[in-house]
Amino acid sequence: MSCVPAPEHPNPVVLIHGTYANASMFTQMASHLRGQGYCIYAVNYGREPLSPYGTADLMESSQEVAAFIDSVLEETGAEKVDLVAHSQGALHAKNYVSRFGNADEVGRVVTLGGNLHGTTLNGTAVFSLLWSTLLPTFTSLVSSPAAIQQVAGSPTMVEANSYPDTAAGVTYTSLVSSLDTVVTPNSASFFEAVPGANVANLDAQAACSPAIPITHPYMPTHRTMIALTQWGLERPLDEVVPGPEDCRA
């Protein structure tokens, strides 16, 4: 875990993957950020038996991610970390800061297609909730606890939404794409600022118009999203829209 950060980037960066994914999704992003002087740590979490990572109960996964973040702080001796999270990972970042009371340990949070408030799955979520209510055993066989719990209106998301998205003193950047059909609508990814929190909610597809469209599964590997992640980690607090140069990694 040892790493010596560049003086201008003292906070270790913890990368938090999404559902049915793992830390390897961040290989390109991690390489880019290390080249800019950041110390990078990535967590694998939430593995159900015989299933991929990111499939377990959301609260259990949040606790697992929190323990990893705490271990990075202890190992590095840093005062704060920065969190970069894709999809489901955004909820674990939010829980670490707001629900578990660790705002003093976090400098910045950058999310990519983050599922903060529950997804409508492009209009199909109501059927997922219905099946999980009427046939819970069948639903558990064809899906995963994490997938079911992330649907808008689920008891898990209702409880999650009772906690604030943000905390004073932390800088947040939410990167979304109008072409995302997994976490929908885009507002499901937007942070609502409490007093003292700095928030930028950005449609990366509209802001940067990349040649390759930005879709949900490939956000962690998309060069525009990698560039904008760095922007989110470094942007001045009064800057909520990137310049053209910020769109290029």
GROMACS .gro file of N, CA, C and O in nm, residues 122-227:
model
  424
  122ASN      N    1  -3.438   0.311  -1.672
  122ASN     CA    2  -3.495   0.356  -1.800
  122ASN      C    3  -3.643   0.317  -1.814
  122ASN      O    4  -3.691   0.286  -1.922
  123GLY      N    5  -3.713   0.319  -1.699
  123GLY     CA    6  -3.856   0.294  -1.700
  123GLY      C    7  -3.899   0.154  -1.663
  123GLY      O    8  -4.019   0.125  -1.654
  124THR      N    9  -3.803   0.063  -1.640
  124THR     CA   10  -3.839  -0.075  -1.611
  124THR      C   11  -3.831  -0.110  -1.462
  124THR      O   12  -3.863  -0.223  -1.424
  125ALA      N   13  -3.791  -0.016  -1.378
  125ALA     CA   14  -3.769  -0.046  -1.237
  125ALA      C   15  -3.896  -0.090  -1.166
  125ALA      O   16  -3.892  -0.172  -1.074
  126VAL      N   17  -4.010  -0.035  -1.208
  126VAL     CA   18  -4.135  -0.072  -1.142
  126VAL      C   19  -4.160  -0.221  -1.151
  126VAL      O   20  -4.212  -0.284  -1.057
  127PHE      N   21  -4.120  -0.284  -1.263
  127PHE     CA   22  -4.138  -0.428  -1.278
  127PHE      C   23  -4.042  -0.505  -1.188
  127PHE      O   24  -4.078  -0.609  -1.134
  128SER      N   25  -3.921  -0.451  -1.173
  128SER     CA   26  -3.823  -0.516  -1.085
  128SER      C   27  -3.874  -0.517  -0.942
  128SER      O   28  -3.862  -0.618  -0.870
  129LEU      N   29  -3.930  -0.404  -0.897
  129LEU     CA   30  -3.984  -0.397  -0.762
  129LEU      C   31  -4.102  -0.493  -0.745
  129LEU      O   32  -4.116  -0.559  -0.642
  130LEU      N   33  -4.187  -0.500  -0.847
  130LEU     CA   34  -4.303  -0.589  -0.840
  130LEU      C   35  -4.260  -0.734  -0.828
  130LEU      O   36  -4.310  -0.809  -0.742
  131TRP      N   37  -4.166  -0.777  -0.912
  131TRP     CA   38  -4.118  -0.915  -0.907
  131TRP      C   39  -4.052  -0.946  -0.773
  131TRP      O   40  -4.071  -1.054  -0.716
  132SER      N   41  -3.972  -0.851  -0.722
  132SER     CA   42  -3.902  -0.875  -0.596
  132SER      C   43  -3.999  -0.884  -0.479
  132SER      O   44  -3.970  -0.949  -0.378
  133THR      N   45  -4.116  -0.820  -0.492
  133THR     CA   46  -4.217  -0.826  -0.387
  133THR      C   47  -4.300  -0.954  -0.396
  133THR      O   48  -4.324  -1.023  -0.296
  134LEU      N   49  -4.341  -0.990  -0.519
  134LEU     CA   50  -4.428  -1.105  -0.538
  134LEU      C   51  -4.352  -1.238  -0.536
  134LEU      O   52  -4.402  -1.339  -0.485
  135LEU      N   53  -4.231  -1.237  -0.594
  135LEU     CA   54  -4.152  -1.360  -0.606
  135LEU      C   55  -4.009  -1.336  -0.560
  135LEU      O   56  -3.915  -1.338  -0.640
  136PRO      N   57  -3.990  -1.312  -0.430
  136PRO     CA   58  -3.856  -1.276  -0.384
  136PRO      C   59  -3.751  -1.384  -0.406
  136PRO      O   60  -3.636  -1.354  -0.437
  137THR      N   61  -3.789  -1.511  -0.391
  137THR     CA   62  -3.691  -1.620  -0.410
  137THR      C   63  -3.647  -1.627  -0.556
  137THR      O   64  -3.526  -1.635  -0.586
  138PHE      N   65  -3.743  -1.620  -0.648
  138PHE     CA   66  -3.709  -1.624  -0.790
  138PHE      C   67  -3.622  -1.504  -0.827
  138PHE      O   68  -3.522  -1.518  -0.900
  139THR      N   69  -3.660  -1.386  -0.778
  139THR     CA   70  -3.585  -1.265  -0.810
  139THR      C   71  -3.441  -1.275  -0.761
  139THR      O   72  -3.347  -1.233  -0.830
  140SER      N   73  -3.423  -1.332  -0.643
  140SER     CA   74  -3.287  -1.345  -0.588
  140SER      C   75  -3.201  -1.439  -0.671
  140SER      O   76  -3.078  -1.427  -0.674
  141LEU      N   77  -3.265  -1.534  -0.741
  141LEU     CA   78  -3.190  -1.628  -0.824
  141LEU      C   79  -3.145  -1.565  -0.955
  141LEU      O   80  -3.040  -1.600  -1.009
  142VAL      N   81  -3.224  -1.474  -1.010
  142VAL     CA   82  -3.192  -1.417  -1.141
  142VAL      C   83  -3.126  -1.280  -1.130
  142VAL      O   84  -3.079  -1.225  -1.230
  143SER      N   85  -3.121  -1.224  -1.010
  143SER     CA   86  -3.057  -1.094  -0.991
  143SER      C   87  -2.964  -1.102  -0.871
  143SER      O   88  -2.913  -1.208  -0.838
  144SER      N   89  -2.940  -0.991  -0.804
  144SER     CA   90  -2.856  -0.990  -0.686
  144SER      C   91  -2.915  -0.893  -0.585
  144SER      O   92  -2.992  -0.802  -0.622
  145PRO      N   93  -2.881  -0.909  -0.456
  145PRO     CA   94  -2.932  -0.814  -0.358
  145PRO      C   95  -2.900  -0.669  -0.393
  145PRO      O   96  -2.987  -0.581  -0.382
  146ALA      N   97  -2.779  -0.644  -0.438
  146ALA     CA   98  -2.739  -0.505  -0.468
  146ALA      C   99  -2.820  -0.448  -0.582
  146ALA      O  100  -2.861  -0.331  -0.578
  147ALA      N  101  -2.843  -0.528  -0.687
  147ALA     CA  102  -2.919  -0.479  -0.802
  147ALA      C  103  -3.061  -0.445  -0.763
  147ALA      O  104  -3.114  -0.339  -0.801
  148ILE      N  105  -3.125  -0.532  -0.687
  148ILE     CA  106  -3.264  -0.510  -0.646
  148ILE      C  107  -3.273  -0.388  -0.554
  148ILE      O  108  -3.365  -0.306  -0.567
  149GLN      N  109  -3.179  -0.376  -0.462
  149GLN     CA  110  -3.185  -0.268  -0.364
  149GLN      C  111  -3.161  -0.131  -0.426
  149GLN      O  112  -3.200  -0.029  -0.367
  150GLN      N  113  -3.099  -0.124  -0.543
  150GLN     CA  114  -3.067   0.004  -0.604
  150GLN      C  115  -3.182   0.064  -0.685
  150GLN      O  116  -3.171   0.175  -0.737
  151VAL      N  117  -3.292  -0.008  -0.696
  151VAL     CA  118  -3.405   0.041  -0.774
  151VAL      C  119  -3.474   0.154  -0.698
  151VAL      O  120  -3.489   0.149  -0.576
  152ALA      N  121  -3.515   0.256  -0.770
  152ALA     CA  122  -3.585   0.369  -0.710
  152ALA      C  123  -3.710   0.320  -0.639
  152ALA      O  124  -3.788   0.241  -0.693
  153GLY      N  125  -3.728   0.366  -0.516
  153GLY     CA  126  -3.845   0.328  -0.438
  153GLY      C  127  -3.827   0.206  -0.352
  153GLY      O  128  -3.917   0.173  -0.272
  154SER      N  129  -3.714   0.136  -0.365
  154SER     CA  130  -3.691   0.019  -0.279
  154SER      C  131  -3.672   0.066  -0.135
  154SER      O  132  -3.631   0.181  -0.111
  155PRO      N  133  -3.702  -0.019  -0.037
  155PRO     CA  134  -3.682   0.023   0.103
  155PRO      C  135  -3.539   0.068   0.131
  155PRO      O  136  -3.517   0.163   0.208
  156THR      N  137  -3.442   0.004   0.067
  156THR     CA  138  -3.302   0.043   0.087
  156THR      C  139  -3.276   0.184   0.038
  156THR      O  140  -3.209   0.264   0.106
  157MET      N  141  -3.327   0.219  -0.080
  157MET     CA  142  -3.304   0.353  -0.134
  157MET      C  143  -3.385   0.458  -0.060
  157MET      O  144  -3.339   0.572  -0.043
  158VAL      N  145  -3.504   0.423  -0.014
  158VAL     CA  146  -3.583   0.518   0.066
  158VAL      C  147  -3.506   0.554   0.193
  158VAL      O  148  -3.498   0.672   0.232
  159GLU      N  149  -3.448   0.454   0.257
  159GLU     CA  150  -3.369   0.481   0.378
  159GLU      C  151  -3.245   0.561   0.344
  159GLU      O  152  -3.210   0.657   0.415
  160ALA      N  153  -3.178   0.525   0.234
  160ALA     CA  154  -3.057   0.598   0.195
  160ALA      C  155  -3.087   0.744   0.168
  160ALA      O  156  -3.008   0.834   0.202
  161ASN      N  157  -3.201   0.770   0.108
  161ASN     CA  158  -3.238   0.907   0.074
  161ASN      C  159  -3.276   0.991   0.195
  161ASN      O  160  -3.293   1.113   0.184
  162SER      N  161  -3.291   0.927   0.310
  162SER     CA  162  -3.319   1.002   0.432
  162SER      C  163  -3.195   1.070   0.488
  162SER      O  164  -3.205   1.154   0.577
  163TYR      N  165  -3.079   1.034   0.435
  163TYR     CA  166  -2.953   1.096   0.476
  163TYR      C  167  -2.911   1.200   0.372
  163TYR      O  168  -2.939   1.184   0.253
  164PRO      N  169  -2.845   1.307   0.413
  164PRO     CA  170  -2.804   1.409   0.315
  164PRO      C  171  -2.704   1.355   0.216
  164PRO      O  172  -2.622   1.267   0.249
  165ASP      N  173  -2.709   1.407   0.093
  165ASP     CA  174  -2.614   1.366  -0.010
  165ASP      C  175  -2.474   1.411   0.022
  165ASP      O  176  -2.376   1.347  -0.019
  166THR      N  177  -2.463   1.526   0.089
  166THR     CA  178  -2.335   1.594   0.102
  166THR      C  179  -2.310   1.635   0.246
  166THR      O  180  -2.399   1.623   0.333
  167ALA      N  181  -2.189   1.684   0.270
  167ALA     CA  182  -2.151   1.732   0.403
  167ALA      C  183  -2.067   1.858   0.387
  167ALA      O  184  -1.993   1.872   0.289
  168ALA      N  185  -2.079   1.947   0.482
  168ALA     CA  186  -2.004   2.072   0.478
  168ALA      C  187  -1.854   2.043   0.475
  168ALA      O  188  -1.805   1.952   0.543
  169GLY      N  189  -1.782   2.122   0.396
  169GLY     CA  190  -1.637   2.111   0.389
  169GLY      C  191  -1.586   2.014   0.286
  169GLY      O  192  -1.465   2.005   0.263
  170VAL      N  193  -1.675   1.940   0.220
  170VAL     CA  194  -1.635   1.843   0.118
  170VAL      C  195  -1.674   1.897  -0.020
  170VAL      O  196  -1.779   1.960  -0.035
  171THR      N  197  -1.589   1.872  -0.119
  171THR     CA  198  -1.614   1.917  -0.256
  171THR      C  199  -1.660   1.798  -0.340
  171THR      O  200  -1.592   1.694  -0.346
  172TYR      N  201  -1.774   1.813  -0.404
  172TYR     CA  202  -1.837   1.703  -0.479
  172TYR      C  203  -1.846   1.737  -0.627
  172TYR      O  204  -1.881   1.849  -0.664
  173THR      N  205  -1.820   1.637  -0.711
  173THR     CA  206  -1.840   1.649  -0.855
  173THR      C  207  -1.911   1.523  -0.904
  173THR      O  208  -1.859   1.412  -0.888
  174SER      N  209  -2.031   1.540  -0.960
  174SER     CA  210  -2.105   1.428  -1.017
  174SER      C  211  -2.099   1.437  -1.169
  174SER      O  212  -2.145   1.535  -1.228
  175LEU      N  213  -2.044   1.334  -1.232
  175LEU     CA  214  -2.033   1.328  -1.377
  175LEU      C  215  -2.136   1.230  -1.430
  175LEU      O  216  -2.138   1.112  -1.389
  176VAL      N  217  -2.224   1.276  -1.519
  176VAL     CA  218  -2.327   1.191  -1.575
  176VAL      C  219  -2.320   1.198  -1.727
  176VAL      O  220  -2.244   1.276  -1.784
  177SER      N  221  -2.401   1.116  -1.792
  177SER     CA  222  -2.413   1.120  -1.937
  177SER      C  223  -2.560   1.110  -1.974
  177SER      O  224  -2.632   1.023  -1.922
  178SER      N  225  -2.602   1.194  -2.065
  178SER     CA  226  -2.740   1.187  -2.114
  178SER      C  227  -2.768   1.057  -2.187
  178SER      O  228  -2.884   1.023  -2.212
  179LEU      N  229  -2.663   0.982  -2.220
  179LEU     CA  230  -2.678   0.854  -2.289
  179LEU      C  231  -2.681   0.736  -2.193
  179LEU      O  232  -2.688   0.621  -2.236
  180ASP      N  233  -2.675   0.764  -2.063
  180ASP     CA  234  -2.680   0.659  -1.961
  180ASP      C  235  -2.821   0.601  -1.954
  180ASP      O  236  -2.917   0.674  -1.930
  181THR      N  237  -2.835   0.470  -1.975
  181THR     CA  238  -2.965   0.404  -1.965
  181THR      C  239  -2.971   0.308  -1.846
  181THR      O  240  -3.068   0.233  -1.833
  182VAL      N  241  -2.870   0.312  -1.761
  182VAL     CA  242  -2.866   0.223  -1.644
  182VAL      C  243  -2.907   0.298  -1.518
  182VAL      O  244  -2.996   0.253  -1.444
  183VAL      N  245  -2.842   0.410  -1.490
  183VAL     CA  246  -2.883   0.494  -1.377
  183VAL      C  247  -2.963   0.610  -1.435
  183VAL      O  248  -2.908   0.702  -1.496
  184THR      N  249  -3.095   0.599  -1.421
  184THR     CA  250  -3.185   0.698  -1.480
  184THR      C  251  -3.288   0.742  -1.377
  184THR      O  252  -3.323   0.665  -1.286
  185PRO      N  253  -3.336   0.866  -1.391
  185PRO     CA  254  -3.284   0.972  -1.479
  185PRO      C  255  -3.150   1.023  -1.428
  185PRO      O  256  -3.104   0.980  -1.322
  186ASN      N  257  -3.088   1.116  -1.502
  186ASN     CA  258  -2.959   1.169  -1.460
  186ASN      C  259  -2.965   1.230  -1.320
  186ASN      O  260  -2.867   1.228  -1.246
  187SER      N  261  -3.081   1.281  -1.282
  187SER     CA  262  -3.094   1.344  -1.150
  187SER      C  263  -3.073   1.244  -1.037
  187SER      O  264  -3.044   1.283  -0.924
  188ALA      N  265  -3.085   1.114  -1.067
  188ALA     CA  266  -3.055   1.012  -0.965
  188ALA      C  267  -2.909   1.016  -0.923
  188ALA      O  268  -2.872   0.962  -0.818
  189SER      N  269  -2.826   1.081  -1.007
  189SER     CA  270  -2.682   1.090  -0.979
  189SER      C  271  -2.641   1.225  -0.921
  189SER      O  272  -2.524   1.243  -0.886
  190PHE      N  273  -2.732   1.319  -0.912
  190PHE     CA  274  -2.696   1.455  -0.873
  190PHE      C  275  -2.690   1.470  -0.721
  190PHE      O  276  -2.777   1.421  -0.649
  191PHE      N  277  -2.586   1.539  -0.677
  191PHE     CA  278  -2.571   1.573  -0.536
  191PHE      C  279  -2.654   1.698  -0.504
  191PHE      O  280  -2.654   1.795  -0.579
  192GLU      N  281  -2.721   1.694  -0.391
  192GLU     CA  282  -2.788   1.813  -0.339
  192GLU      C  283  -2.701   1.871  -0.228
  192GLU      O  284  -2.668   1.801  -0.131
  193ALA      N  285  -2.663   1.997  -0.243
  193ALA     CA  286  -2.567   2.058  -0.151
  193ALA      C  287  -2.633   2.102  -0.022
  193ALA      O  288  -2.738   2.166  -0.022
  194VAL      N  289  -2.570   2.066   0.091
  194VAL     CA  290  -2.605   2.125   0.219
  194VAL      C  291  -2.518   2.249   0.236
  194VAL      O  292  -2.418   2.267   0.164
  195PRO      N  293  -2.553   2.340   0.328
  195PRO     CA  294  -2.467   2.457   0.349
  195PRO      C  295  -2.324   2.417   0.380
  195PRO      O  296  -2.298   2.329   0.462
  196GLY      N  297  -2.230   2.478   0.309
  196GLY     CA  298  -2.089   2.450   0.330
  196GLY      C  299  -2.030   2.344   0.241
  196GLY      O  300  -1.909   2.322   0.241
  197ALA      N  301  -2.115   2.275   0.163
  197ALA     CA  302  -2.065   2.177   0.065
  197ALA      C  303  -2.054   2.243  -0.071
  197ALA      O  304  -2.135   2.329  -0.106
  198ASN      N  305  -1.953   2.204  -0.146
  198ASN     CA  306  -1.935   2.256  -0.281
  198ASN      C  307  -1.973   2.146  -0.380
  198ASN      O  308  -1.920   2.036  -0.374
  199VAL      N  309  -2.065   2.177  -0.472
  199VAL     CA  310  -2.119   2.075  -0.562
  199VAL      C  311  -2.116   2.122  -0.707
  199VAL      O  312  -2.154   2.235  -0.738
  200ALA      N  313  -2.072   2.032  -0.796
  200ALA     CA  314  -2.085   2.051  -0.940
  200ALA      C  315  -2.148   1.925  -0.997
  200ALA      O  316  -2.093   1.815  -0.983
  201ASN      N  317  -2.267   1.938  -1.057
  201ASN     CA  318  -2.334   1.828  -1.126
  201ASN      C  319  -2.321   1.854  -1.276
  201ASN      O  320  -2.369   1.957  -1.325
  202LEU      N  321  -2.258   1.761  -1.349
  202LEU     CA  322  -2.221   1.789  -1.487
  202LEU      C  323  -2.261   1.677  -1.581
  202LEU      O  324  -2.231   1.559  -1.556
  203ASP      N  325  -2.327   1.712  -1.691
  203ASP     CA  326  -2.350   1.618  -1.801
  203ASP      C  327  -2.224   1.618  -1.888
  203ASP      O  328  -2.201   1.709  -1.967
  204ALA      N  329  -2.142   1.516  -1.870
  204ALA     CA  330  -2.013   1.510  -1.940
  204ALA      C  331  -2.031   1.497  -2.090
  204ALA      O  332  -1.951   1.551  -2.168
  205GLN      N  333  -2.134   1.426  -2.133
  205GLN     CA  334  -2.159   1.410  -2.276
  205GLN      C  335  -2.187   1.545  -2.340
  205GLN      O  336  -2.133   1.578  -2.446
  206ALA      N  337  -2.268   1.627  -2.276
  206ALA     CA  338  -2.302   1.759  -2.330
  206ALA      C  339  -2.186   1.856  -2.318
  206ALA      O  340  -2.162   1.937  -2.408
  207ALA      N  341  -2.112   1.848  -2.209
  207ALA     CA  342  -2.005   1.944  -2.184
  207ALA      C  343  -1.885   1.924  -2.275
  207ALA      O  344  -1.818   2.020  -2.315
  208CYS      N  345  -1.857   1.798  -2.310
  208CYS     CA  346  -1.735   1.767  -2.384
  208CYS      C  347  -1.757   1.714  -2.525
  208CYS      O  348  -1.663   1.713  -2.605
  209SER      N  349  -1.876   1.667  -2.555
  209SER     CA  350  -1.909   1.614  -2.689
  209SER      C  351  -1.800   1.521  -2.743
  209SER      O  352  -1.745   1.544  -2.852
  210PRO      N  353  -1.767   1.415  -2.671
  210PRO     CA  354  -1.659   1.326  -2.717
  210PRO      C  355  -1.699   1.250  -2.843
  210PRO      O  356  -1.817   1.225  -2.868
  211ALA      N  357  -1.599   1.210  -2.920
  211ALA     CA  358  -1.625   1.134  -3.042
  211ALA      C  359  -1.687   0.998  -3.010
  211ALA      O  360  -1.773   0.949  -3.083
  212ILE      N  361  -1.643   0.936  -2.900
  212ILE     CA  362  -1.699   0.809  -2.856
  212ILE      C  363  -1.804   0.839  -2.749
  212ILE      O  364  -1.773   0.901  -2.647
  213PRO      N  365  -1.929   0.800  -2.769
  213PRO     CA  366  -2.034   0.831  -2.671
  213PRO      C  367  -2.001   0.774  -2.533
  213PRO      O  368  -1.938   0.669  -2.520
  214ILE      N  369  -2.047   0.845  -2.430
  214ILE     CA  370  -2.025   0.803  -2.292
  214ILE      C  371  -2.146   0.721  -2.246
  214ILE      O  372  -2.256   0.774  -2.231
  215THR      N  373  -2.127   0.591  -2.227
  215THR     CA  374  -2.232   0.504  -2.179
  215THR      C  375  -2.195   0.452  -2.040
  215THR      O  376  -2.077   0.454  -2.000
  216HIS      N  377  -2.294   0.403  -1.969
  216HIS     CA  378  -2.274   0.374  -1.826
  216HIS      C  379  -2.164   0.272  -1.797
  216HIS      O  380  -2.075   0.299  -1.715
  217PRO      N  381  -2.165   0.153  -1.860
  217PRO     CA  382  -2.068   0.051  -1.819
  217PRO      C  383  -1.922   0.092  -1.839
  217PRO      O  384  -1.834   0.044  -1.767
  218TYR      N  385  -1.898   0.180  -1.936
  218TYR     CA  386  -1.760   0.212  -1.973
  218TYR      C  387  -1.714   0.348  -1.922
  218TYR      O  388  -1.608   0.396  -1.962
  219MET      N  389  -1.789   0.405  -1.831
  219MET     CA  390  -1.748   0.536  -1.777
  219MET      C  391  -1.609   0.533  -1.714
  219MET      O  392  -1.530   0.625  -1.736
  220PRO      N  393  -1.573   0.431  -1.635
  220PRO     CA  394  -1.440   0.433  -1.573
  220PRO      C  395  -1.324   0.425  -1.673
  220PRO      O  396  -1.211   0.463  -1.639
  221THR      N  397  -1.351   0.376  -1.796
  221THR     CA  398  -1.243   0.361  -1.894
  221THR      C  399  -1.249   0.465  -2.006
  221THR      O  400  -1.159   0.470  -2.090
  222HIS      N  401  -1.353   0.546  -2.008
  222HIS     CA  402  -1.368   0.645  -2.114
  222HIS      C  403  -1.269   0.760  -2.091
  222HIS      O  404  -1.263   0.817  -1.982
  223ARG      N  405  -1.193   0.795  -2.193
  223ARG     CA  406  -1.087   0.895  -2.175
  223ARG      C  407  -1.143   1.031  -2.131
  223ARG      O  408  -1.078   1.102  -2.053
  224THR      N  409  -1.260   1.066  -2.179
  224THR     CA  410  -1.319   1.193  -2.136
  224THR      C  411  -1.354   1.189  -1.988
  224THR      O  412  -1.331   1.286  -1.915
  225MET      N  413  -1.408   1.077  -1.943
  225MET     CA  414  -1.444   1.065  -1.801
  225MET      C  415  -1.319   1.060  -1.713
  225MET      O  416  -1.320   1.111  -1.600
  226ILE      N  417  -1.213   1.000  -1.764
  226ILE     CA  418  -1.086   1.000  -1.690
  226ILE      C  419  -1.035   1.143  -1.675
  226ILE      O  420  -0.993   1.185  -1.566
  227ALA      N  421  -1.040   1.219  -1.784
  227ALA     CA  422  -0.996   1.358  -1.779
  227ALA      C  423  -1.083   1.440  -1.684
  227ALA      O  424  -1.032   1.521  -1.604
   0.00000   0.00000   0.00000
